[in-house]
Amino acid sequence: GQNIDQPTEMTATEGAIVQINCTYQTSGFNGLFWYQQHAGEAPTFLSYNVLDGLEEKGRFSSFLSRSKGYSYLLLKELQMKDSASYLCAVMDSNYQLIWGAGTKLIIKP
Amino acid sequence: GAVVSQHPSRVICKSGTSVKIECRSLDFQATTMFWYRQFPKKSLMLMATSNEGSKATYEQGVEKDKFLINHASLTLSTLTVTSAHPEDSSFYICSARERGDLEQYFGPGTRLTVT
């Protein structure tokens, strides 16, 4: 079966760095997405990785290792507004997104 | 950037009535649209995928006759929840994808409450 695993909840301090991990087992692979979702709102796109390595975009970076079925989202210089759920999603061989359950990130002052 | 709208943003209806939710792509042609449902503190659950001009493909366990999906044009898809029950109360989110583009663009979601 297809499976996406990520931690349920993480807590970090304002100004610090946090890494949210995601492991996956899917039928085929056409890329991995990270989305941010604030409570009661729709997800917003953060990053897309299809090749191994690190993609940096401002305070956010995303890493992928296809051989390990592993990705992480790295958030630097955390701000209170970064408190949200972070969803990992893998596009399978049918170009459908398989979603993780999301990681709720709590930022403390 | 690509914008997707959803209407209404919130709706309250009585048990037994039907509710229609609209999803529109405002600045691109959405050849494929997706409808998701999300329960509190849970991830997105794909309900169905619809391609313009074709019948929707429903995920296992989703009742076709209860959740009617129409994708009549390249900019509009509708989800109708028929004979709504309180257990249908949820956050419904649509997303749209343009031909050749892997990214899905999400609408703002519709909060449905059935009393």
Coordinates of N, CA and C in Angstrom, one line a residue:
Chain A
G1 N 0.8 -1.2 0.0 CA 0.0 0.0 0.0 C 0.8 1.2 0.0
Q2 N 0.2 2.4 -0.1 CA 0.9 3.6 -0.2 C 0.9 4.3 1.2
N3 N 2.0 4.9 1.6 CA 2.1 5.4 2.9 C 3.0 6.6 3.0
I4 N 2.5 7.6 3.7 CA 3.3 8.8 4.0 C 3.4 9.0 5.5
D5 N 4.5 9.1 6.0 CA 4.7 9.3 7.5 C 5.4 10.6 7.8
Q6 N 4.8 11.3 8.8 CA 5.4 12.5 9.3 C 5.0 12.7 10.7
P7 N 5.8 13.4 11.5 CA 5.4 13.5 12.9 C 4.1 14.3 13.1
T8 N 3.3 13.9 14.1 CA 2.0 14.6 14.3 C 2.1 16.0 14.7
E9 N 3.1 16.3 15.6 CA 3.2 17.6 16.2 C 4.7 17.9 16.6
M10 N 5.1 19.1 16.4 CA 6.4 19.6 16.8 C 6.3 21.0 17.4
T11 N 7.2 21.2 18.3 CA 7.2 22.5 19.0 C 8.6 23.1 18.8
A12 N 8.7 24.4 18.5 CA 10.0 25.1 18.4 C 9.8 26.5 18.9
T13 N 11.0 27.2 19.0 CA 11.0 28.5 19.6 C 11.2 29.6 18.5
E14 N 10.6 30.7 18.7 CA 10.7 31.8 17.7 C 12.2 32.1 17.5
G15 N 12.6 32.3 16.2 CA 14.0 32.6 15.9 C 14.8 31.3 15.7
A16 N 14.3 30.2 16.0 CA 15.1 28.9 15.9 C 14.9 28.3 14.5
I17 N 15.5 27.1 14.4 CA 15.4 26.3 13.2 C 14.6 25.0 13.5
V18 N 13.8 24.5 12.6 CA 13.1 23.3 12.9 C 13.1 22.4 11.6
Q19 N 13.2 21.2 11.7 CA 13.2 20.2 10.6 C 12.1 19.3 10.7
I20 N 11.2 19.2 9.7 CA 10.1 18.3 9.7 C 10.3 17.2 8.7
N21 N 10.4 16.0 9.1 CA 10.7 14.9 8.3 C 9.5 14.2 7.7
C22 N 9.7 13.6 6.6 CA 8.6 12.9 5.9 C 9.2 11.6 5.2
T23 N 8.7 10.5 5.5 CA 9.1 9.3 4.8 C 7.9 8.7 4.0
Y24 N 8.2 8.1 2.9 CA 7.1 7.7 2.0 C 7.4 6.3 1.3
Q25 N 6.3 5.6 1.0 CA 6.3 4.4 0.2 C 5.1 4.5 -0.7
T26 N 5.4 4.7 -2.0 CA 4.3 4.9 -2.9 C 4.5 4.1 -4.2
S27 N 3.4 4.0 -4.9 CA 3.5 3.3 -6.2 C 4.0 4.3 -7.3
G28 N 5.3 4.3 -7.5 CA 5.9 5.3 -8.4 C 6.1 6.6 -7.7
F29 N 6.9 7.4 -8.4 CA 7.2 8.7 -7.8 C 7.4 9.8 -8.9
N30 N 6.6 10.8 -8.8 CA 6.7 11.9 -9.7 C 6.9 13.2 -9.0
G31 N 7.5 13.2 -7.8 CA 7.8 14.4 -7.1 C 7.1 14.4 -5.7
L32 N 7.7 15.3 -4.9 CA 7.2 15.4 -3.5 C 6.9 16.9 -3.3
F33 N 5.8 17.1 -2.7 CA 5.4 18.5 -2.4 C 5.3 18.7 -0.9
W34 N 5.6 20.0 -0.5 CA 5.3 20.4 0.9 C 4.3 21.6 0.8
Y35 N 3.3 21.5 1.6 CA 2.3 22.6 1.7 C 2.2 23.0 3.1
Q36 N 1.8 24.3 3.3 CA 1.5 24.9 4.6 C 0.0 25.1 4.7
Q37 N -0.5 24.7 5.8 CA -2.0 24.9 6.0 C -2.2 25.5 7.4
H38 N -2.8 26.8 7.4 CA -3.2 27.4 8.6 C -4.6 26.9 8.9
A39 N -5.0 26.8 10.2 CA -6.2 26.3 10.6 C -7.4 26.9 9.9
G40 N -8.3 26.1 9.4 CA -9.5 26.7 8.7 C -9.2 27.2 7.3
E41 N -8.0 27.0 6.8 CA -7.7 27.6 5.5 C -7.2 26.4 4.6
A42 N -7.2 26.7 3.3 CA -6.7 25.7 2.3 C -5.2 25.7 2.4
P43 N -4.6 24.6 1.9 CA -3.1 24.5 1.8 C -2.5 25.5 0.8
T44 N -1.4 25.9 1.1 CA -0.6 26.8 0.2 C 0.7 26.1 -0.1
F45 N 1.1 26.2 -1.4 CA 2.3 25.5 -1.9 C 3.6 26.1 -1.3
L46 N 4.5 25.2 -0.9 CA 5.8 25.7 -0.4 C 6.9 25.2 -1.3
S47 N 6.9 23.9 -1.6 CA 8.0 23.4 -2.4 C 7.7 22.2 -3.2
Y48 N 8.5 21.9 -4.2 CA 8.4 20.7 -5.0 C 9.8 20.2 -5.3
N49 N 10.0 18.9 -4.9 CA 11.3 18.2 -5.2 C 11.0 17.0 -6.0
V50 N 11.8 16.8 -7.1 CA 11.7 15.6 -7.9 C 13.1 15.0 -8.1
L51 N 14.1 15.8 -7.9 CA 15.5 15.2 -7.9 C 16.1 15.3 -6.5
D52 N 17.0 14.4 -6.3 CA 17.7 14.4 -5.0 C 18.4 15.7 -4.7
G53 N 18.4 16.1 -3.5 CA 19.1 17.3 -3.1 C 18.3 18.3 -2.3
L54 N 18.9 19.4 -2.1 CA 18.3 20.5 -1.3 C 17.8 21.6 -2.2
E55 N 16.6 22.1 -2.0 CA 16.1 23.2 -2.7 C 15.8 24.3 -1.7
E56 N 16.5 25.5 -1.9 CA 16.3 26.5 -0.9 C 15.5 27.7 -1.4
K57 N 14.6 28.1 -0.6 CA 13.7 29.2 -1.0 C 13.5 30.1 0.2
G58 N 14.3 31.1 0.3 CA 14.2 32.0 1.5 C 14.4 31.3 2.8
R59 N 13.5 31.5 3.7 CA 13.7 30.8 5.0 C 13.4 29.3 5.0
F60 N 12.8 28.9 3.9 CA 12.3 27.5 3.8 C 13.2 26.7 2.8
S61 N 13.6 25.5 3.2 CA 14.4 24.6 2.3 C 13.7 23.2 2.4
S62 N 13.8 22.5 1.3 CA 13.3 21.2 1.2 C 14.3 20.2 0.6
F63 N 14.5 19.1 1.3 CA 15.5 18.1 0.8 C 14.8 16.8 0.4
L64 N 15.4 16.1 -0.6 CA 14.8 14.8 -1.0 C 15.9 13.8 -1.2
S65 N 15.6 12.6 -0.8 CA 16.5 11.4 -1.1 C 15.5 10.4 -1.6
R66 N 15.5 10.1 -2.9 CA 14.6 9.2 -3.5 C 15.0 7.7 -3.1
S67 N 16.3 7.5 -3.0 CA 16.7 6.1 -2.6 C 16.2 5.7 -1.2
K68 N 16.1 6.7 -0.3 CA 15.7 6.5 1.0 C 14.2 6.7 1.3
G69 N 13.5 7.2 0.2 CA 12.1 7.6 0.4 C 11.9 8.6 1.5
Y70 N 12.7 9.6 1.5 CA 12.8 10.5 2.6 C 12.9 12.0 2.1
S71 N 12.2 12.8 2.9 CA 12.3 14.3 2.6 C 12.2 15.0 3.9
Y72 N 12.8 16.2 3.9 CA 12.5 17.1 5.1 C 12.3 18.5 4.6
L73 N 11.5 19.2 5.5 CA 11.3 20.6 5.3 C 12.0 21.3 6.4
L74 N 12.9 22.3 6.1 CA 13.7 23.0 7.1 C 13.2 24.5 7.1
L75 N 12.8 24.9 8.3 CA 12.4 26.3 8.5 C 13.3 27.0 9.4
K76 N 13.9 28.1 8.9 CA 14.9 28.9 9.6 C 14.2 30.2 10.1
E77 N 14.9 30.7 11.1 CA 14.4 32.0 11.7 C 12.9 32.0 11.9
L78 N 12.5 31.1 12.7 CA 11.1 30.9 12.9 C 10.4 32.1 13.4
Q79 N 9.2 32.3 12.8 CA 8.3 33.4 13.2 C 7.0 32.9 13.7
M80 N 6.3 33.6 14.5 CA 5.1 33.2 15.1 C 4.1 32.8 14.0
K81 N 4.1 33.5 12.9 CA 3.2 33.2 11.8 C 3.5 31.8 11.1
D82 N 4.6 31.2 11.4 CA 4.9 29.9 10.9 C 4.1 28.8 11.6
S83 N 3.5 29.2 12.7 CA 2.6 28.2 13.4 C 1.5 27.7 12.4
A84 N 1.5 26.4 12.0 CA 0.6 25.9 11.0 C 0.8 24.4 10.9
S85 N 0.0 23.8 10.1 CA 0.3 22.4 9.8 C 1.1 22.3 8.5
Y86 N 2.0 21.4 8.4 CA 2.8 21.2 7.2 C 2.6 19.9 6.6
L87 N 2.1 19.9 5.4 CA 1.7 18.6 4.8 C 2.7 18.2 3.7
C88 N 3.0 16.9 3.8 CA 3.9 16.3 2.8 C 3.0 15.5 1.9
A89 N 3.3 15.6 0.6 CA 2.4 14.9 -0.4 C 3.3 14.4 -1.5
V90 N 3.1 13.2 -1.9 CA 3.9 12.5 -3.0 C 3.0 12.3 -4.2
M91 N 3.5 12.6 -5.3 CA 2.7 12.3 -6.6 C 3.1 11.0 -7.1
D92 N 2.2 10.1 -7.2 CA 2.5 8.7 -7.6 C 2.5 8.5 -9.1
S93 N 2.6 7.3 -9.5 CA 2.8 7.0 -10.9 C 1.5 7.4 -11.7
N94 N 0.4 7.6 -11.1 CA -0.8 8.1 -11.8 C -1.0 9.6 -11.7
Y95 N 0.0 10.2 -11.2 CA 0.0 11.7 -11.0 C -1.0 12.1 -10.0
Q96 N -1.3 11.2 -9.1 CA -2.2 11.6 -8.0 C -1.4 11.9 -6.8
L97 N -1.9 12.9 -6.0 CA -1.1 13.2 -4.7 C -1.6 12.3 -3.6
I98 N -0.6 11.7 -3.0 CA -0.8 11.0 -1.8 C -0.4 11.8 -0.6
W99 N -1.3 12.1 0.3 CA -1.1 13.0 1.4 C -0.7 12.4 2.7
G100 N 0.3 13.0 3.4 CA 0.6 12.7 4.8 C -0.5 13.3 5.7
A101 N -0.5 12.9 6.9 CA -1.5 13.4 7.9 C -1.2 14.9 8.3
G102 N 0.0 15.3 8.0 CA 0.4 16.7 8.4 C 1.1 16.8 9.7
T103 N 2.0 17.7 9.9 CA 2.7 18.0 11.1 C 2.3 19.3 11.6
K104 N 1.7 19.4 12.8 CA 1.3 20.6 13.4 C 2.5 21.2 14.1
L105 N 2.9 22.4 13.6 CA 4.1 23.1 14.2 C 3.6 24.2 15.1
I106 N 4.1 24.1 16.4 CA 3.7 25.1 17.4 C 5.0 25.9 17.6
I107 N 4.9 27.3 17.5 CA 6.0 28.2 17.7 C 5.8 28.9 19.0
K108 N 6.7 28.8 19.9 CA 6.6 29.5 21.2 C 7.6 30.7 21.2
P109 N 7.1 31.8 21.9 CA 8.0 33.0 22.0 C 9.3 32.7 22.7
Chain B
G1 N -0.1 34.7 -10.2 CA -0.1 33.2 -10.0 C -1.5 32.7 -10.2
A2 N -1.7 31.4 -10.3 CA -2.9 30.7 -10.5 C -3.9 30.9 -9.3
V3 N -5.1 31.3 -9.5 CA -6.0 31.6 -8.5 C -7.3 30.7 -8.6
V4 N -7.7 30.1 -7.5 CA -8.9 29.2 -7.5 C -9.8 29.8 -6.5
S5 N -11.0 30.0 -6.9 CA -12.0 30.4 -5.9 C -13.0 29.3 -5.6
Q6 N -13.6 29.4 -4.4 CA -14.6 28.5 -4.0 C -15.8 29.3 -3.4
H7 N -17.0 28.8 -3.7 CA -18.2 29.5 -3.2 C -19.3 28.5 -2.8
P8 N -19.9 28.6 -1.7 CA -19.6 29.6 -0.6 C -18.5 29.2 0.2
S9 N -18.0 30.1 1.1 CA -16.9 29.8 2.0 C -17.5 29.1 3.2
R10 N -18.7 29.4 3.6 CA -19.4 28.7 4.7 C -20.8 28.5 4.4
V11 N -21.4 27.4 4.7 CA -22.8 27.1 4.5 C -23.3 26.3 5.6
I12 N -24.5 26.6 6.1 CA -25.2 25.8 7.1 C -26.5 25.4 6.4
C13 N -26.8 24.1 6.5 CA -28.1 23.6 5.9 C -28.7 22.6 6.8
K14 N -30.0 22.3 6.5 CA -30.7 21.4 7.3 C -30.6 19.9 6.7
S15 N -30.7 19.0 7.6 CA -30.6 17.6 7.2 C -31.7 17.3 6.1
G16 N -31.2 16.6 5.1 CA -32.2 16.2 4.0 C -32.1 17.2 2.8
T17 N -31.5 18.3 3.0 CA -31.4 19.3 1.8 C -30.1 19.0 1.1
S18 N -30.0 19.7 -0.1 CA -28.8 19.5 -0.9 C -28.1 20.9 -1.0
V19 N -26.8 20.8 -1.1 CA -25.9 21.9 -1.1 C -24.9 21.8 -2.3
K20 N -24.8 22.9 -3.0 CA -23.9 23.0 -4.1 C -22.7 23.9 -3.8
I21 N -21.5 23.4 -4.1 CA -20.3 24.1 -3.9 C -19.6 24.3 -5.2
E22 N -19.2 25.6 -5.5 CA -18.6 25.9 -6.8 C -17.1 26.1 -6.6
C23 N -16.4 25.6 -7.6 CA -14.9 25.8 -7.6 C -14.6 26.4 -9.0
R24 N -13.9 27.5 -9.0 CA -13.6 28.2 -10.3 C -12.1 28.5 -10.4
S25 N -11.5 28.2 -11.5 CA -10.2 28.7 -11.8 C -10.3 30.0 -12.5
L26 N -9.7 31.0 -11.9 CA -9.9 32.4 -12.4 C -9.0 32.9 -13.5
D27 N -7.8 32.3 -13.5 CA -6.9 32.9 -14.6 C -6.1 31.8 -15.3
F28 N -6.7 30.6 -15.3 CA -6.1 29.5 -16.1 C -7.2 28.4 -16.4
Q29 N -6.9 27.6 -17.3 CA -7.8 26.5 -17.7 C -7.5 25.3 -16.9
A30 N -8.5 24.9 -16.1 CA -8.3 23.7 -15.2 C -8.8 22.5 -15.9
T31 N -7.8 21.8 -16.6 CA -8.2 20.5 -17.2 C -8.6 19.4 -16.2
T32 N -8.0 19.5 -15.0 CA -8.4 18.5 -14.0 C -8.7 19.3 -12.7
M33 N -9.7 18.9 -12.1 CA -10.1 19.4 -10.7 C -10.2 18.3 -9.7
F34 N -9.9 18.6 -8.5 CA -9.9 17.6 -7.5 C -10.8 18.1 -6.3
W35 N -11.5 17.2 -5.7 CA -12.3 17.6 -4.5 C -11.8 16.8 -3.4
Y36 N -11.5 17.5 -2.3 CA -11.0 16.9 -1.0 C -12.0 17.2 0.1
R37 N -11.9 16.3 1.1 CA -12.6 16.6 2.3 C -11.6 16.5 3.5
Q38 N -11.8 17.3 4.4 CA -10.9 17.3 5.6 C -11.6 17.4 6.9
F39 N -11.4 16.4 7.7 CA -11.9 16.4 9.1 C -11.0 17.1 10.0
P40 N -11.5 17.6 11.1 CA -10.6 18.4 12.0 C -9.3 17.6 12.4
K41 N -8.2 18.3 12.3 CA -6.9 17.8 12.7 C -6.5 16.6 11.9
K42 N -7.1 16.4 10.7 CA -6.8 15.3 9.8 C -6.3 15.8 8.5
S43 N -5.6 15.0 7.7 CA -5.1 15.4 6.5 C -6.2 15.4 5.4
L44 N -5.9 15.8 4.2 CA -6.8 15.9 3.1 C -7.2 14.5 2.6
M45 N -8.4 14.3 2.4 CA -8.9 13.0 1.8 C -9.5 13.3 0.5
L46 N -8.8 12.7 -0.5 CA -9.3 12.9 -1.9 C -10.7 12.2 -2.1
M47 N -11.6 12.9 -2.6 CA -13.0 12.3 -2.8 C -13.1 11.9 -4.3
A48 N -12.7 12.8 -5.2 CA -12.8 12.5 -6.6 C -12.0 13.4 -7.4
T49 N -11.7 12.9 -8.6 CA -11.0 13.6 -9.6 C -11.8 13.8 -10.8
S50 N -11.9 15.0 -11.4 CA -12.7 15.2 -12.6 C -11.9 15.9 -13.7
N51 N -12.1 15.4 -14.9 CA -11.5 16.0 -16.0 C -12.6 16.7 -16.8
E52 N -12.3 17.9 -17.4 CA -13.3 18.6 -18.1 C -14.0 17.8 -19.1
G53 N -15.3 17.8 -19.1 CA -16.1 17.1 -20.1 C -16.3 15.6 -19.8
S54 N -15.6 15.1 -18.8 CA -15.7 13.7 -18.5 C -16.4 13.4 -17.1
K55 N -16.8 12.2 -16.9 CA -17.4 11.9 -15.6 C -16.2 11.8 -14.6
A56 N -16.6 12.2 -13.4 CA -15.6 12.2 -12.3 C -15.2 10.8 -11.9
T57 N -14.0 10.6 -11.5 CA -13.5 9.3 -10.9 C -13.5 9.4 -9.4
Y58 N -14.3 8.6 -8.8 CA -14.5 8.7 -7.3 C -13.5 7.7 -6.6
E59 N -13.0 8.1 -5.5 CA -12.2 7.3 -4.6 C -13.1 6.2 -4.0
Q60 N -12.4 5.2 -3.6 CA -13.1 4.1 -2.9 C -13.8 4.6 -1.7
G61 N -15.0 4.2 -1.5 CA -15.8 4.6 -0.3 C -16.6 5.9 -0.4
V62 N -16.4 6.6 -1.5 CA -17.1 7.8 -1.7 C -18.3 7.5 -2.6
E63 N -19.5 7.9 -2.1 CA -20.7 7.6 -2.8 C -21.0 8.6 -3.9
K64 N -21.0 8.0 -5.1 CA -21.2 8.8 -6.3 C -22.6 9.5 -6.3
D65 N -23.6 8.9 -5.8 CA -24.9 9.4 -5.9 C -25.2 10.5 -4.8
K66 N -24.3 10.5 -3.8 CA -24.4 11.4 -2.7 C -23.6 12.7 -3.0
F67 N -22.4 12.5 -3.6 CA -21.5 13.6 -3.9 C -21.4 13.7 -5.4
L68 N -22.3 14.6 -6.0 CA -22.4 14.7 -7.4 C -21.4 15.8 -7.9
I69 N -20.5 15.4 -8.8 CA -19.5 16.3 -9.3 C -19.7 16.5 -10.8
N70 N -19.7 17.8 -11.1 CA -19.8 18.2 -12.5 C -18.7 19.1 -12.9
H71 N -18.0 18.8 -14.0 CA -16.9 19.6 -14.5 C -17.2 20.0 -15.9
A72 N -18.2 20.9 -16.0 CA -18.7 21.2 -17.4 C -17.9 22.1 -18.2
S73 N -17.0 22.9 -17.6 CA -16.1 23.8 -18.4 C -14.7 23.8 -17.8
L74 N -13.8 24.4 -18.5 CA -12.4 24.4 -18.1 C -12.2 25.4 -16.9
T75 N -13.2 26.0 -16.5 CA -13.0 27.0 -15.3 C -14.0 26.7 -14.2
L76 N -14.8 25.7 -14.3 CA -15.8 25.5 -13.3 C -16.1 24.0 -13.0
S77 N -16.0 23.7 -11.7 CA -16.5 22.4 -11.3 C -17.4 22.6 -10.1
T78 N -18.4 21.8 -10.0 CA -19.3 21.9 -8.8 C -19.4 20.5 -8.1
L79 N -19.6 20.6 -6.8 CA -19.8 19.5 -5.9 C -21.1 19.7 -5.3
T80 N -22.1 18.8 -5.5 CA -23.4 18.9 -4.8 C -23.5 17.7 -3.8
V81 N -23.7 18.1 -2.5 CA -23.9 17.1 -1.5 C -25.4 17.0 -1.4
T82 N -25.9 15.8 -1.8 CA -27.3 15.6 -1.8 C -27.8 14.9 -0.5
S83 N -29.0 15.3 -0.1 CA -29.6 14.7 1.1 C -28.6 14.7 2.2
A84 N -28.2 15.9 2.5 CA -27.1 16.1 3.5 C -27.5 15.6 4.9
H85 N -26.5 15.0 5.6 CA -26.7 14.5 7.0 C -25.6 15.2 7.8
P86 N -25.8 15.3 9.1 CA -24.8 15.9 10.0 C -23.4 15.3 9.8
E87 N -23.3 14.0 9.5 CA -22.0 13.4 9.3 C -21.3 13.9 8.1
D88 N -22.0 14.7 7.2 CA -21.4 15.3 6.0 C -20.7 16.6 6.4
S89 N -21.0 17.1 7.6 CA -20.3 18.3 8.0 C -18.8 18.2 7.9
S90 N -18.2 19.1 7.2 CA -16.7 18.9 7.0 C -16.2 20.2 6.3
F91 N -14.9 20.2 6.1 CA -14.3 21.2 5.3 C -14.0 20.6 3.9
Y92 N -14.6 21.2 2.9 CA -14.4 20.7 1.5 C -13.5 21.7 0.8
I93 N -12.5 21.1 0.2 CA -11.5 21.9 -0.6 C -11.4 21.4 -2.0
C94 N -11.4 22.3 -2.9 CA -11.1 21.9 -4.3 C -9.8 22.4 -4.7
S95 N -9.2 21.7 -5.7 CA -8.0 22.2 -6.3 C -8.0 22.0 -7.8
A96 N -7.2 22.7 -8.5 CA -7.3 22.6 -10.0 C -5.9 22.5 -10.5
R97 N -5.8 21.9 -11.7 CA -4.5 21.7 -12.3 C -4.6 22.0 -13.8
E98 N -3.7 22.6 -14.3 CA -3.7 23.0 -15.7 C -2.9 21.8 -16.5
R99 N -3.3 21.6 -17.7 CA -2.7 20.6 -18.5 C -1.2 20.8 -18.6
G100 N -0.4 19.7 -18.3 CA 1.0 19.8 -18.4 C 1.7 20.3 -17.1
D101 N 0.9 20.8 -16.1 CA 1.4 21.3 -14.9 C 1.2 20.3 -13.7
L102 N 2.2 20.0 -13.0 CA 2.0 19.0 -11.9 C 1.4 19.6 -10.6
E103 N 1.6 20.9 -10.5 CA 1.1 21.6 -9.2 C -0.4 21.7 -9.2
Q104 N -1.0 21.5 -8.1 CA -2.4 21.7 -7.8 C -2.6 23.0 -7.1
Y105 N -3.5 23.9 -7.6 CA -3.8 25.1 -6.9 C -5.1 25.0 -6.2
F106 N -5.0 25.3 -4.9 CA -6.2 25.1 -4.0 C -7.1 26.3 -3.9
G107 N -8.4 26.0 -3.8 CA -9.3 27.0 -3.4 C -9.3 27.2 -1.9
P108 N -10.0 28.2 -1.4 CA -9.9 28.6 0.0 C -10.8 27.6 0.9
G109 N -11.5 26.7 0.3 CA -12.3 25.8 1.1 C -13.7 26.3 1.4
T110 N -14.6 25.3 1.7 CA -15.9 25.6 2.1 C -16.2 24.8 3.4
R111 N -16.7 25.5 4.4 CA -17.0 24.8 5.7 C -18.5 24.5 5.6
L112 N -18.9 23.3 5.6 CA -20.3 22.8 5.5 C -20.7 22.3 6.9
T113 N -21.8 22.9 7.4 CA -22.4 22.4 8.7 C -23.8 22.0 8.4
V114 N -24.1 20.7 8.7 CA -25.5 20.2 8.5 C -26.1 20.0 9.8
T115 N -27.2 20.7 10.0 CA -27.9 20.7 11.4 C -29.1 19.7 11.4

